[in-house]
Coordinates of C-alpha atoms in Angstrom, one line a residue:
Chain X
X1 CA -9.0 -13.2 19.0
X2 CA -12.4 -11.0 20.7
X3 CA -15.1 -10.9 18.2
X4 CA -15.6 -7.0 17.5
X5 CA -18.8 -5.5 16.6
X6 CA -18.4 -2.4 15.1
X7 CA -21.6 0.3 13.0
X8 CA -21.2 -0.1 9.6
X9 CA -20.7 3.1 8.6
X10 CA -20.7 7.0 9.8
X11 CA -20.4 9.9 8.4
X12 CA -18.1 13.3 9.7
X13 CA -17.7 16.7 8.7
X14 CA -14.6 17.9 7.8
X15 CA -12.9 19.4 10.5
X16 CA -14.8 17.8 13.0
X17 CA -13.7 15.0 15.2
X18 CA -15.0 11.8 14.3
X19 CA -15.7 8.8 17.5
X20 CA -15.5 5.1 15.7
X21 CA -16.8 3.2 18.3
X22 CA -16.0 -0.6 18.9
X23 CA -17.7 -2.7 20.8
X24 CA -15.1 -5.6 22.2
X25 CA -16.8 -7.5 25.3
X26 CA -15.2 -10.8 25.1
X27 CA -11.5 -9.4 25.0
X28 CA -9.4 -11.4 27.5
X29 CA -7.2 -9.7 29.8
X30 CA -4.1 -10.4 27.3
X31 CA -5.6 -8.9 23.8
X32 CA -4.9 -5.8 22.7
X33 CA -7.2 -3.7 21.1
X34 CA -6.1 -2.4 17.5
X35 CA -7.3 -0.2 14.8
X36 CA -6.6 -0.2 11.2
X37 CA -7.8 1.6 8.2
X38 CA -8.2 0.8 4.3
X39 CA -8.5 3.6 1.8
X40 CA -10.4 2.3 -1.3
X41 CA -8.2 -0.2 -3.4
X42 CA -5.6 0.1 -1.1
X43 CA -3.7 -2.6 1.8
X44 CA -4.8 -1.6 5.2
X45 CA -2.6 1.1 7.4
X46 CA -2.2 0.5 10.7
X47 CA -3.4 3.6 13.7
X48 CA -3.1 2.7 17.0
X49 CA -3.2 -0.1 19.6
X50 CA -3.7 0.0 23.1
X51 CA -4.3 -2.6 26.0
X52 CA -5.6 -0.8 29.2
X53 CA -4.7 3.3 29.4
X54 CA -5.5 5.7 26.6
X55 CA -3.4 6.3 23.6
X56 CA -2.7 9.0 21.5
X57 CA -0.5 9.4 18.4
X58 CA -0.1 11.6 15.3
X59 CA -2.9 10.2 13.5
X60 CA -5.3 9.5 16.2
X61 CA -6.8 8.7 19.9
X62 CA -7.7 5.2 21.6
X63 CA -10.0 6.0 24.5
X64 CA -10.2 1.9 26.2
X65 CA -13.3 1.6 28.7
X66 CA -12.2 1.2 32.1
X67 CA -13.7 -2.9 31.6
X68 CA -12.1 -3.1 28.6
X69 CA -15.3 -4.5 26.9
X70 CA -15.2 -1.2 24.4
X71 CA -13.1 1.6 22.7
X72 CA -13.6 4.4 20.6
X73 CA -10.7 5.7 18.2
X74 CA -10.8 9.6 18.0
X75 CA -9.6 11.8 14.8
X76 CA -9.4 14.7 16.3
X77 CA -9.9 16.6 13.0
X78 CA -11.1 14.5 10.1
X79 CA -10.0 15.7 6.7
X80 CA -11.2 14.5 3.6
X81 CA -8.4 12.3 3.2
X82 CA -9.6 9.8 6.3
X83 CA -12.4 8.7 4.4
X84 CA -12.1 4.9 4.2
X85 CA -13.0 2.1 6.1
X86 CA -12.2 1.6 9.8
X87 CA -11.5 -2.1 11.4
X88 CA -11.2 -2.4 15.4
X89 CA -9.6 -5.8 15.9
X90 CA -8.6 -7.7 19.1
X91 CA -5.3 -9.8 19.0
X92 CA -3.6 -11.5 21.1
X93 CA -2.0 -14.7 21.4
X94 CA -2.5 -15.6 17.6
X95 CA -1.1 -12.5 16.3
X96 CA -2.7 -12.4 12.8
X97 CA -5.6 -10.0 12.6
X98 CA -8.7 -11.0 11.8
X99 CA -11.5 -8.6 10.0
X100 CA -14.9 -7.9 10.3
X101 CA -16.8 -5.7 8.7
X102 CA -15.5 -2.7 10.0
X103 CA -17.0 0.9 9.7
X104 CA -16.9 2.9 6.6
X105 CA -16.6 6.9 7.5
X106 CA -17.1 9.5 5.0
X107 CA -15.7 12.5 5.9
X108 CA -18.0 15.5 4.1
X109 CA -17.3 19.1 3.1
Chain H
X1 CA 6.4 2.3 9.9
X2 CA 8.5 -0.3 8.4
X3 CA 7.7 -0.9 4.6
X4 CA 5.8 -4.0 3.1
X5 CA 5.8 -3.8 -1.2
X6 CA 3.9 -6.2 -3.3
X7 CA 4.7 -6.7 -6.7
X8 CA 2.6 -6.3 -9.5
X9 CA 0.0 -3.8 -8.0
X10 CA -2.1 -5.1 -10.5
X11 CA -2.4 -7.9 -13.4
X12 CA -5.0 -9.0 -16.2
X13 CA -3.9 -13.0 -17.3
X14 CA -6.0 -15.1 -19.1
X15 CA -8.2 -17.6 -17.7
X16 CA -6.0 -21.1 -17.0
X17 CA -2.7 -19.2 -16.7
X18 CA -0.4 -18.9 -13.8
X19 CA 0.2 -15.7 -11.9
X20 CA 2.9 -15.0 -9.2
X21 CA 2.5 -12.0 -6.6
X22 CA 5.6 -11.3 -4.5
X23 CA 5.2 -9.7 -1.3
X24 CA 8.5 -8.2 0.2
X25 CA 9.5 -6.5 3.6
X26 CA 12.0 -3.5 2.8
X27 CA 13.3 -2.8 5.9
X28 CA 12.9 -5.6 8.5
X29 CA 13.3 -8.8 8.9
X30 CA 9.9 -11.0 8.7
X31 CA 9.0 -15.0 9.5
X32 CA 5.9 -14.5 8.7
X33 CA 3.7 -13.8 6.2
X34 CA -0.1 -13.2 6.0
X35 CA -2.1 -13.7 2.6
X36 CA -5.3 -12.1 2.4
X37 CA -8.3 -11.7 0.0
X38 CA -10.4 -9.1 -0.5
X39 CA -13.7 -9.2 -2.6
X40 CA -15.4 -5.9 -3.4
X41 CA -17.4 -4.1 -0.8
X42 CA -16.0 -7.3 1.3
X43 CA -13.7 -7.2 4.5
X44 CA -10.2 -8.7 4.7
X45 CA -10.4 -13.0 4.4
X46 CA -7.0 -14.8 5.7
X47 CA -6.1 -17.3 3.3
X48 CA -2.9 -18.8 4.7
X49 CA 0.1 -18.1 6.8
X50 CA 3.5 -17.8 5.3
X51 CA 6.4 -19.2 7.4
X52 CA 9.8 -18.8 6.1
X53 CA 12.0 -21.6 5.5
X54 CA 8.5 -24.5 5.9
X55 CA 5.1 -24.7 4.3
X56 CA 2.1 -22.9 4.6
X57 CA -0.4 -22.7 6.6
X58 CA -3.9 -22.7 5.3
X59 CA -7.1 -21.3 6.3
X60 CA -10.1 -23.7 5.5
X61 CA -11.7 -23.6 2.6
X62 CA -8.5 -22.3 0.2
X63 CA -7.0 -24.9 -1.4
X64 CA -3.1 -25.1 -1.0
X65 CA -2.6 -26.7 -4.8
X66 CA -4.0 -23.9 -6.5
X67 CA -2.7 -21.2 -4.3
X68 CA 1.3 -22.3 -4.1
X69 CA 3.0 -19.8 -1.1
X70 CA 6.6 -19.6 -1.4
X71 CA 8.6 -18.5 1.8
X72 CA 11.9 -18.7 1.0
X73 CA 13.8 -15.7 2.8
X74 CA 13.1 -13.7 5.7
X75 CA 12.0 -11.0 3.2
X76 CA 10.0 -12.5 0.8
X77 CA 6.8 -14.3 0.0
X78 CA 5.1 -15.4 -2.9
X79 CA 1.3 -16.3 -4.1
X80 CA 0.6 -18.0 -7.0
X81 CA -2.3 -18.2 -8.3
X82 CA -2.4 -21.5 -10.5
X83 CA -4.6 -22.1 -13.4
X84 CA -6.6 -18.9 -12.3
X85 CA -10.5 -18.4 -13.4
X86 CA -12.7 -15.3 -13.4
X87 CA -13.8 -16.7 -9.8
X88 CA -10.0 -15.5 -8.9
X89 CA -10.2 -11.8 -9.8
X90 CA -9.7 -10.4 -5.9
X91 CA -7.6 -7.9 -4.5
X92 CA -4.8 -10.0 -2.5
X93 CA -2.5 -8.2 0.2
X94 CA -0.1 -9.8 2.3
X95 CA 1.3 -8.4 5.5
X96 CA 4.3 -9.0 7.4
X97 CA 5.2 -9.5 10.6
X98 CA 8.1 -7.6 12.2
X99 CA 10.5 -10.1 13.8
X100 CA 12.2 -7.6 15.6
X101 CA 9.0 -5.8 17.4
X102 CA 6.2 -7.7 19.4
X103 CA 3.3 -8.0 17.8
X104 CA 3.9 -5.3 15.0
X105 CA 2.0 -6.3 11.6
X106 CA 2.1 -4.5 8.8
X107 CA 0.5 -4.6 4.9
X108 CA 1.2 -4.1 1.7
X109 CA -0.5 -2.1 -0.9
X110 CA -2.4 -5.1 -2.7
X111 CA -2.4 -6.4 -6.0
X112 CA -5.0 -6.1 -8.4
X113 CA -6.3 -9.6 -9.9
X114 CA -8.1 -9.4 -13.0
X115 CA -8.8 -13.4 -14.8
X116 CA -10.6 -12.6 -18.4

């Protein structure tokens, strides 16, 4: 799986969008790039994935760099409740995800 | 999403007892299993990988005799933690993989571990 390099933390105010960026340059052409969060003392929750185009879902936005060798996930308007800690994770052919440190984002009145 | 439970969410044992965590998938079908570790203010560390119906697969450094995985259905897992120590108090998640849908994983809730 791509080693990921991600800040270690951010903050957001509420209401605001918040841009996690992840940093990804040694992805291979067959790894997808996908985002997880973990609310405190909790199991992690999946977002979104994506391999080459954009994505967007109901909880969020996966912008993919053109070379692939970065992302940035997008919540369009943070709420309090997206506080927690953000892991950007390549995976491909070995299928278990592997974390680093992610980025803890507080979300602030 | 499809549903992954783990049962207790949290326990307090007594150092040199045995503790079981189960790990279910409610709605789908899963042949394998992922057993993770979490230490506070610490990321996510694999410990082994459940496959149902053989044995584990361990990630080095855990030691397989003192933490026993069970696969024994496609919908559930078990951990246990043998002859656990304070050293053992973690947070431990599994996560299952969805047979049924490429490359879909998902987690359960955690369990608590607390060894007095």
């Amino acid at each position: 799986d791509a080693k990921t390099t991600q800040p270690p933390s951010m903050d957001c105010a509420e209401g605001r969008a918040a841009n996690l960026p992840c940093n990804h340059s040694t992805i291979s052409g067959n790894e997808y790039v996908y985002w997880y969060r973990q609310i405190h003392s909790q199991g992690p929750q999946y977002i979104i994935h994506g391999l080459k185009n954009n994505e967007t879902n109901e909880m969020a936005s996966l912008i993919i760099t053109e070379d692939r060798k970065s992302s940035t996930l997008i919540l369009p308007h943070a709420t309090l409740r997206d506080t927690a800690v953000y892991y950007c994770i390549g995976k491909g052919g070995s299928y278990i995800p592997t974390f680093g440190r992610g980025t803890s984002l507080i979300v602030h009145p | 999403g499809a549903v992954v439970s783990q049962h207790p969410s949290r326990v307090i044992c007594k150092s040199g007892t045995s503790v079981k965590i189960e790990c279910r998938s409610l709605d789908f079908q899963a042949t394998t299993m992922f057993w993770y570790r979490q230490f506070p203010k610490q990321s996510l560390m694999l410990m082994a990988t459940s496959n149902e119906g053989s044995k584990a697969t361990y990630e080095q450094g855990v030691e397989k005799d003192k933490f026993l995985i069970n696969h024994a259905s496609l919908t559930l897992s078990t951990l246990t933690v043998t002859s656990a120590h304070p050293e053992d108090s973690s947070f431990y998640i599994c996560s299952a993989r969805n047979f049924g849908s490429y490359n879909e994983q998902f987690f359960g809730p955690g369990t608590r571990l607390t060894v007095l």
